[in-house]
């Protein structure tokens, strides 16, 4: 039986990817420009890491998240898949603490490998003239809202790390404007002096970074299969479950952990209508395939369906 070259028994994937990145940096000659994309699998499940990293986190000393729930209040269409099956129903505080400890341990191990890549970049003499962008996959819920995985539209899963540093970029600056991860591509093209292709819809982050703009998008759209849709418009977020025609509305500024659904509060009736209209406009702009199905099959944003 032939073994794939990239598989080495006993070595973690994060270490393999780090080793490959370091080999690339050390093999460069002539100081030619380069683009390197290092895509770690961690902290994806299955959550495995060297024992010494797991030993760093005692589950009994882990705090439960403020939005921990034993179970999600309703079936969001993805309650029996992948990560959701890693813990029993209902979730218990003890089991969630164990999962969080393992999650932290795997993140810490991945962080150590990224540190090795940065050290190799410095060793190669490239640290001062290289743009570094760090971004993450959607986050695991690990007990928040009664969920374990990332198949949801809550903030703990749709908000991801995005950090950039390098020549020409300001230090210690935080920008709160909502953006898409796909904005990284036109950003790196602009930094490299390469024209953005005409078909690219996403936008460079540089106008936000240098203060020319305070926002790139009026609203941010999110979609997961045919089960969930989301729009963030200012400080409010609307989540729609098409198969249920059910909505959740949150004020992210006042309720960052999304504990208080405002969708049935009469005071927010006009806000609900504006958010539904914003969601529908973005669905049309993104050519959402849900719009091609019949109302009987999916419902439609802006209809007078049952609200959450």
Coordinates of N, CA and C in Angstrom, one line a residue, residues 57-154:
X57 N -3.9 23.6 30.2 CA -5.3 24.1 30.5 C -6.0 23.1 31.4
X58 N -6.4 23.5 32.6 CA -7.1 22.6 33.5 C -8.6 22.9 33.3
X59 N -9.4 21.9 32.9 CA -10.8 22.2 32.6 C -11.5 22.7 33.8
X60 N -11.1 22.4 35.0 CA -11.8 22.9 36.2 C -11.6 24.4 36.4
X61 N -10.6 24.9 35.8 CA -10.3 26.4 35.9 C -10.8 27.2 34.8
X62 N -11.5 26.5 33.8 CA -12.0 27.1 32.6 C -13.4 27.8 33.0
X63 N -13.6 29.0 32.6 CA -14.9 29.7 32.8 C -15.8 29.3 31.7
X64 N -17.1 29.1 32.0 CA -18.1 28.9 31.0 C -18.4 30.2 30.3
X65 N -18.6 30.2 29.0 CA -19.0 31.4 28.3 C -20.3 31.9 28.8
X66 N -20.5 33.2 28.8 CA -21.7 33.8 29.3 C -23.0 33.4 28.5
X67 N -22.8 33.0 27.3 CA -24.0 32.5 26.5 C -24.1 31.0 26.4
X68 N -23.5 30.3 27.4 CA -23.6 28.8 27.4 C -25.0 28.5 27.6
X69 N -25.4 27.4 26.9 CA -26.8 26.8 27.0 C -26.6 25.3 26.9
X70 N -27.4 24.6 27.7 CA -27.4 23.1 27.6 C -27.8 22.6 26.2
X71 N -28.8 23.3 25.6 CA -29.3 23.0 24.3 C -29.7 24.2 23.5
X72 N -29.6 24.2 22.2 CA -30.1 25.3 21.4 C -31.6 25.3 21.5
X73 N -32.2 26.5 21.5 CA -33.7 26.5 21.7 C -34.5 25.9 20.7
X74 N -34.0 25.8 19.4 CA -34.8 25.2 18.4 C -33.9 24.6 17.4
X75 N -34.4 23.7 16.5 CA -33.6 23.0 15.5 C -33.2 24.0 14.4
X76 N -32.0 24.3 14.3 CA -31.5 25.2 13.3 C -31.2 24.5 11.9
X77 N -31.4 23.2 11.9 CA -31.2 22.5 10.7 C -29.8 21.8 10.7
X78 N -29.0 22.0 11.7 CA -27.6 21.5 11.7 C -27.3 21.0 13.2
X79 N -28.2 20.5 13.9 CA -28.0 20.1 15.3 C -27.4 18.7 15.4
X80 N -27.4 17.9 14.4 CA -26.9 16.5 14.5 C -25.8 16.3 13.4
X81 N -24.9 17.2 13.3 CA -23.8 17.0 12.3 C -22.5 17.3 13.0
X82 N -21.4 16.7 12.4 CA -20.0 17.1 12.7 C -19.8 17.4 14.2
X83 N -19.3 18.6 14.5 CA -18.9 19.0 15.9 C -20.1 18.8 16.9
X84 N -21.3 19.0 16.4 CA -22.4 18.9 17.3 C -22.5 17.5 18.0
X85 N -22.0 16.5 17.3 CA -22.0 15.2 17.9 C -20.8 14.8 18.8
X86 N -20.0 15.8 19.0 CA -18.8 15.6 19.9 C -19.1 15.6 21.3
X87 N -20.3 16.2 21.7 CA -20.7 16.3 23.1 C -22.2 15.8 23.2
X88 N -22.5 15.2 24.3 CA -23.8 14.7 24.5 C -24.9 15.8 24.6
X89 N -26.1 15.4 24.4 CA -27.2 16.3 24.6 C -28.0 15.9 25.9
X90 N -28.3 16.9 26.8 CA -27.9 18.3 26.7 C -26.4 18.4 27.1
X91 N -25.8 19.6 26.7 CA -24.4 19.8 27.1 C -24.3 20.1 28.6
X92 N -23.3 19.5 29.2 CA -23.1 19.8 30.6 C -21.9 20.7 30.8
X93 N -21.9 21.5 31.8 CA -20.8 22.4 32.1 C -19.4 21.7 32.1
X94 N -19.4 20.5 32.7 CA -18.2 19.8 32.9 C -17.6 19.4 31.5
X95 N -18.5 18.9 30.6 CA -18.0 18.5 29.3 C -17.6 19.6 28.4
X96 N -18.4 20.7 28.5 CA -18.0 21.9 27.7 C -16.7 22.5 28.2
X97 N -16.4 22.5 29.5 CA -15.1 22.9 30.0 C -14.0 22.1 29.4
X98 N -14.2 20.8 29.3 CA -13.1 19.9 28.8 C -12.9 20.2 27.3
X99 N -14.0 20.5 26.6 CA -13.8 20.8 25.2 C -13.1 22.1 25.0
X100 N -13.5 23.1 25.8 CA -12.8 24.4 25.7 C -11.3 24.3 26.0
X101 N -11.0 23.5 27.0 CA -9.6 23.3 27.4 C -8.8 22.7 26.2
X102 N -9.4 21.7 25.5 CA -8.7 21.1 24.4 C -8.6 22.1 23.2
X103 N -9.7 22.9 23.0 CA -9.7 23.9 22.0 C -8.5 24.9 22.2
X104 N -8.4 25.4 23.4 CA -7.3 26.3 23.8 C -6.0 25.7 23.6
X105 N -5.8 24.4 23.9 CA -4.6 23.7 23.8 C -4.2 23.6 22.3
X106 N -5.1 23.3 21.5 CA -4.8 23.1 20.1 C -4.5 24.5 19.4
X107 N -5.2 25.5 19.9 CA -4.9 26.9 19.4 C -3.5 27.3 19.8
X108 N -3.1 27.0 21.0 CA -1.8 27.3 21.6 C -0.7 26.6 20.8
X109 N -0.9 25.3 20.5 CA 0.1 24.6 19.7 C 0.2 25.2 18.3
X110 N -0.9 25.5 17.7 CA -0.9 26.1 16.3 C -0.1 27.5 16.4
X111 N -0.4 28.2 17.5 CA 0.3 29.5 17.6 C 1.8 29.4 17.7
X112 N 2.2 28.3 18.4 CA 3.7 28.1 18.5 C 4.3 27.8 17.2
X113 N 3.6 27.1 16.3 CA 4.1 26.7 15.0 C 4.2 28.0 14.2
X114 N 3.2 28.9 14.3 CA 3.2 30.1 13.5 C 4.4 31.0 14.0
X115 N 4.7 30.9 15.3 CA 5.9 31.6 15.8 C 7.2 31.1 15.2
X116 N 7.2 29.8 14.9 CA 8.4 29.2 14.2 C 8.5 29.8 12.8
X117 N 7.4 29.9 12.1 CA 7.4 30.5 10.8 C 7.9 31.9 10.8
X118 N 7.4 32.7 11.8 CA 7.9 34.1 11.9 C 9.3 34.2 12.2
X119 N 9.8 33.3 13.1 CA 11.2 33.3 13.4 C 12.1 33.0 12.1
X120 N 11.6 32.0 11.3 CA 12.3 31.7 10.1 C 12.3 32.9 9.1
X121 N 11.2 33.6 9.1 CA 11.1 34.8 8.2 C 12.2 35.8 8.7
X122 N 12.3 36.0 10.0 CA 13.3 36.9 10.5 C 14.7 36.4 10.1
X123 N 14.9 35.1 10.3 CA 16.2 34.5 10.0 C 16.6 34.7 8.5
X124 N 15.6 34.7 7.7 CA 15.8 34.8 6.2 C 16.0 36.3 5.8
X125 N 15.9 37.2 6.8 CA 16.1 38.6 6.5 C 15.0 39.3 5.8
X126 N 13.8 38.7 6.0 CA 12.6 39.2 5.3 C 11.6 39.8 6.2
X127 N 11.8 39.8 7.5 CA 10.8 40.2 8.4 C 10.4 41.7 8.3
X128 N 11.4 42.5 7.9 CA 11.1 44.0 7.8 C 10.4 44.4 6.5
X129 N 10.5 43.6 5.5 CA 9.9 44.0 4.2 C 8.8 43.0 3.7
X130 N 8.2 42.3 4.6 CA 7.1 41.3 4.3 C 5.8 41.7 4.9
X131 N 4.7 41.7 4.1 CA 3.4 41.9 4.7 C 2.9 40.6 5.2
X132 N 2.5 40.6 6.4 CA 1.9 39.3 7.0 C 0.5 39.6 7.3
X133 N -0.4 38.7 6.9 CA -1.8 38.7 7.2 C -2.2 37.4 7.9
X134 N -2.8 37.5 9.0 CA -3.2 36.4 9.8 C -4.8 36.4 9.9
X135 N -5.4 35.3 9.5 CA -6.8 35.2 9.5 C -7.2 33.8 9.9
X136 N -8.5 33.7 10.4 CA -8.9 32.4 10.9 C -10.2 31.9 10.2
X137 N -10.4 30.6 10.4 CA -11.7 30.0 9.9 C -12.8 30.4 10.9
X138 N -14.0 30.1 10.6 CA -15.1 30.3 11.5 C -14.9 29.6 12.8
X139 N -15.2 30.3 13.9 CA -14.9 29.7 15.2 C -16.0 28.7 15.7
X140 N -15.5 27.8 16.5 CA -16.4 26.7 17.0 C -17.1 27.4 18.2
X141 N -18.4 27.0 18.3 CA -19.2 27.5 19.4 C -18.8 27.0 20.8
X142 N -18.4 25.7 20.9 CA -17.9 25.1 22.1 C -18.8 25.4 23.3
X143 N -20.1 25.1 23.2 CA -21.0 25.3 24.3 C -21.9 26.6 24.2
X144 N -21.5 27.6 23.4 CA -22.2 28.8 23.3 C -23.5 28.5 22.5
X145 N -24.6 29.1 23.1 CA -26.0 28.9 22.5 C -26.3 27.4 22.4
X146 N -25.7 26.5 23.2 CA -26.0 25.1 23.1 C -25.4 24.4 21.9
X147 N -24.5 25.1 21.2 CA -23.9 24.5 20.0 C -22.4 24.1 20.3
X148 N -21.9 23.3 19.5 CA -20.5 22.9 19.6 C -19.7 23.3 18.4
X149 N -20.3 23.4 17.2 CA -19.6 23.6 15.9 C -19.7 25.0 15.4
X150 N -19.4 25.2 14.1 CA -19.4 26.5 13.5 C -20.5 26.7 12.5
X151 N -21.4 25.8 12.4 CA -22.5 25.9 11.4 C -23.6 26.8 11.9
X152 N -23.3 28.0 12.2 CA -24.3 28.9 12.7 C -23.9 30.4 12.4
X153 N -24.8 31.3 12.6 CA -24.6 32.7 12.3 C -24.4 33.6 13.5
X154 N -24.1 33.0 14.7 CA -23.8 33.8 15.8 C -22.4 34.4 15.8

